[in-house]
Amino acid sequence: MHVTYHCPACDRTVGADLAVSATTLPCSACAAVRTAPETAWQAERPVRCLVCGCNDLFVRKDFSQRLGVLLVVIGFVISSVFWYYRLPIGAYATLFATALLDFGLYFLCGNLLECYRCHAQYRGVPGLEEYEPFDLETHEKHRQQEARLKQS
């Protein structure tokens, strides 16, 4: 399993390959070692975040959201150029091609497990279908909690 996380000791985003049921999480940049919570593993699957100990984890696509938005914007701009020159078939074909590309990428990209609180990403986790998908209410709860902590 590969974990990508933000190291609080050196303030860098680092990755680490971990064995199943690992109890420590080393930082490759500063050599700091974080200890995972004792209840982090259950049946060789993480049930709590190994970085922050949060028990709210969700499954999402392993694809850059910025790249996805960029593809949609490029499709929109090209379609607008066709529309400006009064070529509606070209405009619709561009929008259709953009949607088809998005549809294809959805099925080609795998999934990953992410923590709501610290946004640590876990790749290669067995049994991802048993985890919950993204929940906006849980995300908002953690976002509000982080905002309150920054205020105080």
mmCIF file of C-alpha atoms in Angstrom:
data_model
loop_
_atom_site.group_PDB
_atom_site.id
_atom_site.type_symbol
_atom_site.label_atom_id
_atom_site.label_comp_id
_atom_site.label_asym_id
_atom_site.label_seq_id
_atom_site.Cartn_x
_atom_site.Cartn_y
_atom_site.Cartn_z
ATOM 1 C CA MET A 1 0.000 0.000 0.000
ATOM 2 C CA HIS A 2 1.284 3.477 -0.856
ATOM 3 C CA VAL A 3 0.450 6.486 1.361
ATOM 4 C CA THR A 4 0.817 10.104 0.238
ATOM 5 C CA TYR A 5 0.498 12.636 3.052
ATOM 6 C CA HIS A 6 1.542 16.063 4.308
ATOM 7 C CA CYS A 7 4.285 15.672 6.936
ATOM 8 C CA PRO A 8 3.664 18.056 9.849
ATOM 9 C CA ALA A 9 7.331 17.890 10.898
ATOM 10 C CA CYS A 10 8.902 19.179 7.657
ATOM 11 C CA ASP A 11 5.782 20.660 5.977
ATOM 12 C CA ARG A 12 6.255 18.644 2.748
ATOM 13 C CA THR A 13 4.058 16.251 0.836
ATOM 14 C CA VAL A 14 5.725 12.850 0.931
ATOM 15 C CA GLY A 15 4.910 9.268 0.038
ATOM 16 C CA ALA A 16 5.676 5.993 1.724
ATOM 17 C CA ASP A 17 5.192 2.356 0.809
ATOM 18 C CA LEU A 18 3.806 0.463 3.788
ATOM 19 C CA ALA A 19 3.306 -3.171 4.568
ATOM 20 C CA VAL A 20 -0.135 -4.297 5.687
ATOM 21 C CA SER A 21 -0.739 -3.551 9.390
ATOM 22 C CA ALA A 22 2.256 -1.189 9.616
ATOM 23 C CA THR A 23 2.481 0.659 12.931
ATOM 24 C CA THR A 24 4.868 3.435 11.880
ATOM 25 C CA LEU A 25 4.802 5.940 9.043
ATOM 26 C CA PRO A 26 8.255 7.269 8.027
ATOM 27 C CA CYS A 27 8.840 10.601 6.282
ATOM 28 C CA SER A 28 11.265 10.259 3.370
ATOM 29 C CA ALA A 29 12.155 13.968 3.490
ATOM 30 C CA CYS A 30 13.009 14.592 7.156
ATOM 31 C CA ALA A 31 13.246 11.023 8.553
ATOM 32 C CA ALA A 32 10.551 11.746 11.141
ATOM 33 C CA VAL A 33 8.536 8.706 12.148
ATOM 34 C CA ARG A 34 4.835 8.919 13.008
ATOM 35 C CA THR A 35 3.189 6.196 15.035
ATOM 36 C CA ALA A 36 -0.132 4.966 13.704
ATOM 37 C CA PRO A 37 -3.059 4.656 16.144
ATOM 38 C CA GLU A 38 -3.433 1.189 17.660
ATOM 39 C CA THR A 39 -6.950 0.848 16.223
ATOM 40 C CA ALA A 40 -5.923 1.941 12.711
ATOM 41 C CA TRP A 41 -6.074 -1.572 11.209
ATOM 42 C CA GLN A 42 -8.895 -4.068 11.101
ATOM 43 C CA ALA A 43 -8.644 -7.289 9.073
ATOM 44 C CA GLU A 44 -5.567 -5.949 7.230
ATOM 45 C CA ARG A 45 -7.437 -2.821 6.072
ATOM 46 C CA PRO A 46 -7.040 0.712 7.428
ATOM 47 C CA VAL A 47 -10.160 1.869 9.290
ATOM 48 C CA ARG A 48 -8.513 5.007 10.689
ATOM 49 C CA CYS A 49 -6.101 7.428 9.065
ATOM 50 C CA LEU A 50 -2.516 6.406 9.778
ATOM 51 C CA VAL A 51 -1.421 10.056 9.780
ATOM 52 C CA CYS A 52 -4.008 11.896 11.911
ATOM 53 C CA GLY A 53 -6.083 9.081 13.437
ATOM 54 C CA CYS A 54 -9.384 10.261 11.918
ATOM 55 C CA ASN A 55 -11.894 7.467 11.345
ATOM 56 C CA ASP A 56 -13.626 9.246 8.434
ATOM 57 C CA LEU A 57 -12.220 7.869 5.172
ATOM 58 C CA PHE A 58 -13.804 7.916 1.723
ATOM 59 C CA VAL A 59 -13.234 6.452 -1.743
ATOM 60 C CA ARG A 60 -12.665 8.682 -4.751
ATOM 61 C CA LYS A 61 -11.233 8.411 -8.256
ATOM 62 C CA ASP A 62 -7.445 8.563 -8.524
ATOM 63 C CA PHE A 63 -7.501 11.452 -10.986
ATOM 64 C CA SER A 64 -6.467 15.087 -10.638
ATOM 65 C CA GLN A 65 -9.535 17.302 -10.219
ATOM 66 C CA ARG A 66 -7.646 20.257 -11.689
ATOM 67 C CA LEU A 67 -6.829 18.285 -14.825
ATOM 68 C CA GLY A 68 -10.470 17.211 -15.127
ATOM 69 C CA VAL A 69 -11.695 20.812 -14.933
ATOM 70 C CA LEU A 70 -9.007 21.878 -17.411
ATOM 71 C CA LEU A 71 -10.223 19.285 -19.934
ATOM 72 C CA VAL A 72 -13.813 20.528 -19.610
ATOM 73 C CA VAL A 73 -12.742 24.174 -20.017
ATOM 74 C CA ILE A 74 -10.677 23.355 -23.112
ATOM 75 C CA GLY A 75 -13.647 21.510 -24.623
ATOM 76 C CA PHE A 76 -15.903 24.482 -23.854
ATOM 77 C CA VAL A 77 -13.486 27.002 -25.415
ATOM 78 C CA ILE A 78 -13.026 24.953 -28.595
ATOM 79 C CA SER A 79 -16.786 24.450 -28.838
ATOM 80 C CA SER A 80 -17.326 28.201 -28.415
ATOM 81 C CA VAL A 81 -14.948 28.918 -31.299
ATOM 82 C CA PHE A 82 -16.953 26.577 -33.541
ATOM 83 C CA TRP A 83 -20.163 28.236 -32.378
ATOM 84 C CA TYR A 84 -18.734 31.715 -33.083
ATOM 85 C CA TYR A 85 -18.069 30.720 -36.699
ATOM 86 C CA ARG A 86 -21.608 29.304 -36.938
ATOM 87 C CA LEU A 87 -20.518 25.680 -37.182
ATOM 88 C CA PRO A 88 -22.934 23.983 -34.791
ATOM 89 C CA ILE A 89 -21.976 20.452 -35.860
ATOM 90 C CA GLY A 90 -18.345 21.158 -34.920
ATOM 91 C CA ALA A 91 -19.461 22.693 -31.609
ATOM 92 C CA TYR A 92 -21.643 19.706 -30.700
ATOM 93 C CA ALA A 93 -18.979 17.249 -31.896
ATOM 94 C CA THR A 94 -16.420 18.921 -29.614
ATOM 95 C CA LEU A 95 -18.766 18.771 -26.632
ATOM 96 C CA PHE A 96 -19.549 15.128 -27.403
ATOM 97 C CA ALA A 97 -15.821 14.297 -27.725
ATOM 98 C CA THR A 98 -15.114 16.013 -24.408
ATOM 99 C CA ALA A 99 -17.889 14.048 -22.701
ATOM 100 C CA LEU A 100 -16.637 10.820 -24.295
ATOM 101 C CA LEU A 101 -13.091 11.529 -23.073
ATOM 102 C CA ASP A 102 -14.416 12.201 -19.568
ATOM 103 C CA PHE A 103 -16.459 8.988 -19.673
ATOM 104 C CA GLY A 104 -13.425 6.987 -20.798
ATOM 105 C CA LEU A 105 -11.175 8.453 -18.113
ATOM 106 C CA TYR A 106 -13.774 7.593 -15.480
ATOM 107 C CA PHE A 107 -13.478 3.902 -16.311
ATOM 108 C CA LEU A 108 -9.708 3.890 -16.886
ATOM 109 C CA CYS A 109 -8.753 5.534 -13.592
ATOM 110 C CA GLY A 110 -8.662 3.490 -10.421
ATOM 111 C CA ASN A 111 -9.837 4.448 -6.956
ATOM 112 C CA LEU A 112 -8.020 5.571 -3.847
ATOM 113 C CA LEU A 113 -8.886 6.018 -0.187
ATOM 114 C CA GLU A 114 -8.641 9.538 1.276
ATOM 115 C CA CYS A 115 -8.907 11.017 4.769
ATOM 116 C CA TYR A 116 -11.412 13.854 5.254
ATOM 117 C CA ARG A 117 -9.276 15.633 7.871
ATOM 118 C CA CYS A 118 -5.669 15.556 6.617
ATOM 119 C CA HIS A 119 -6.301 14.459 2.989
ATOM 120 C CA ALA A 120 -3.818 11.584 3.189
ATOM 121 C CA GLN A 121 -4.246 9.332 0.156
ATOM 122 C CA TYR A 122 -3.982 5.532 0.284
ATOM 123 C CA ARG A 123 -3.393 3.603 -2.934
ATOM 124 C CA GLY A 124 -3.438 -0.167 -3.267
ATOM 125 C CA VAL A 125 -5.825 -0.739 -0.356
ATOM 126 C CA PRO A 126 -7.618 -4.096 -0.550
ATOM 127 C CA GLY A 127 -11.422 -4.044 -0.467
ATOM 128 C CA LEU A 128 -12.016 -0.429 -1.522
ATOM 129 C CA GLU A 129 -15.622 -1.255 -2.439
ATOM 130 C CA GLU A 130 -16.414 -1.690 1.274
ATOM 131 C CA TYR A 131 -15.560 1.938 2.107
ATOM 132 C CA GLU A 132 -18.086 4.764 1.841
ATOM 133 C CA PRO A 133 -18.015 7.238 -1.073
ATOM 134 C CA PHE A 134 -17.556 10.979 -0.554
ATOM 135 C CA ASP A 135 -20.128 12.577 1.744
ATOM 136 C CA LEU A 136 -20.536 16.358 1.593
ATOM 137 C CA GLU A 137 -21.897 16.580 5.150
ATOM 138 C CA THR A 138 -18.838 14.828 6.611
ATOM 139 C CA HIS A 139 -16.518 16.969 4.478
ATOM 140 C CA GLU A 140 -18.230 20.141 5.673
ATOM 141 C CA LYS A 141 -17.980 18.999 9.303
ATOM 142 C CA HIS A 142 -14.205 18.621 8.990
ATOM 143 C CA ARG A 143 -13.844 21.859 7.016
ATOM 144 C CA GLN A 144 -15.752 23.822 9.661
ATOM 145 C CA GLN A 145 -13.721 22.213 12.433
ATOM 146 C CA GLU A 146 -10.469 23.206 10.714
ATOM 147 C CA ALA A 147 -11.723 26.785 10.237
ATOM 148 C CA ARG A 148 -12.652 27.044 13.943
ATOM 149 C CA LEU A 149 -9.242 25.749 14.981
ATOM 150 C CA LYS A 150 -7.504 28.351 12.802
ATOM 151 C CA GLN A 151 -9.594 31.132 14.375
ATOM 152 C CA SER A 152 -8.718 30.220 17.946
#
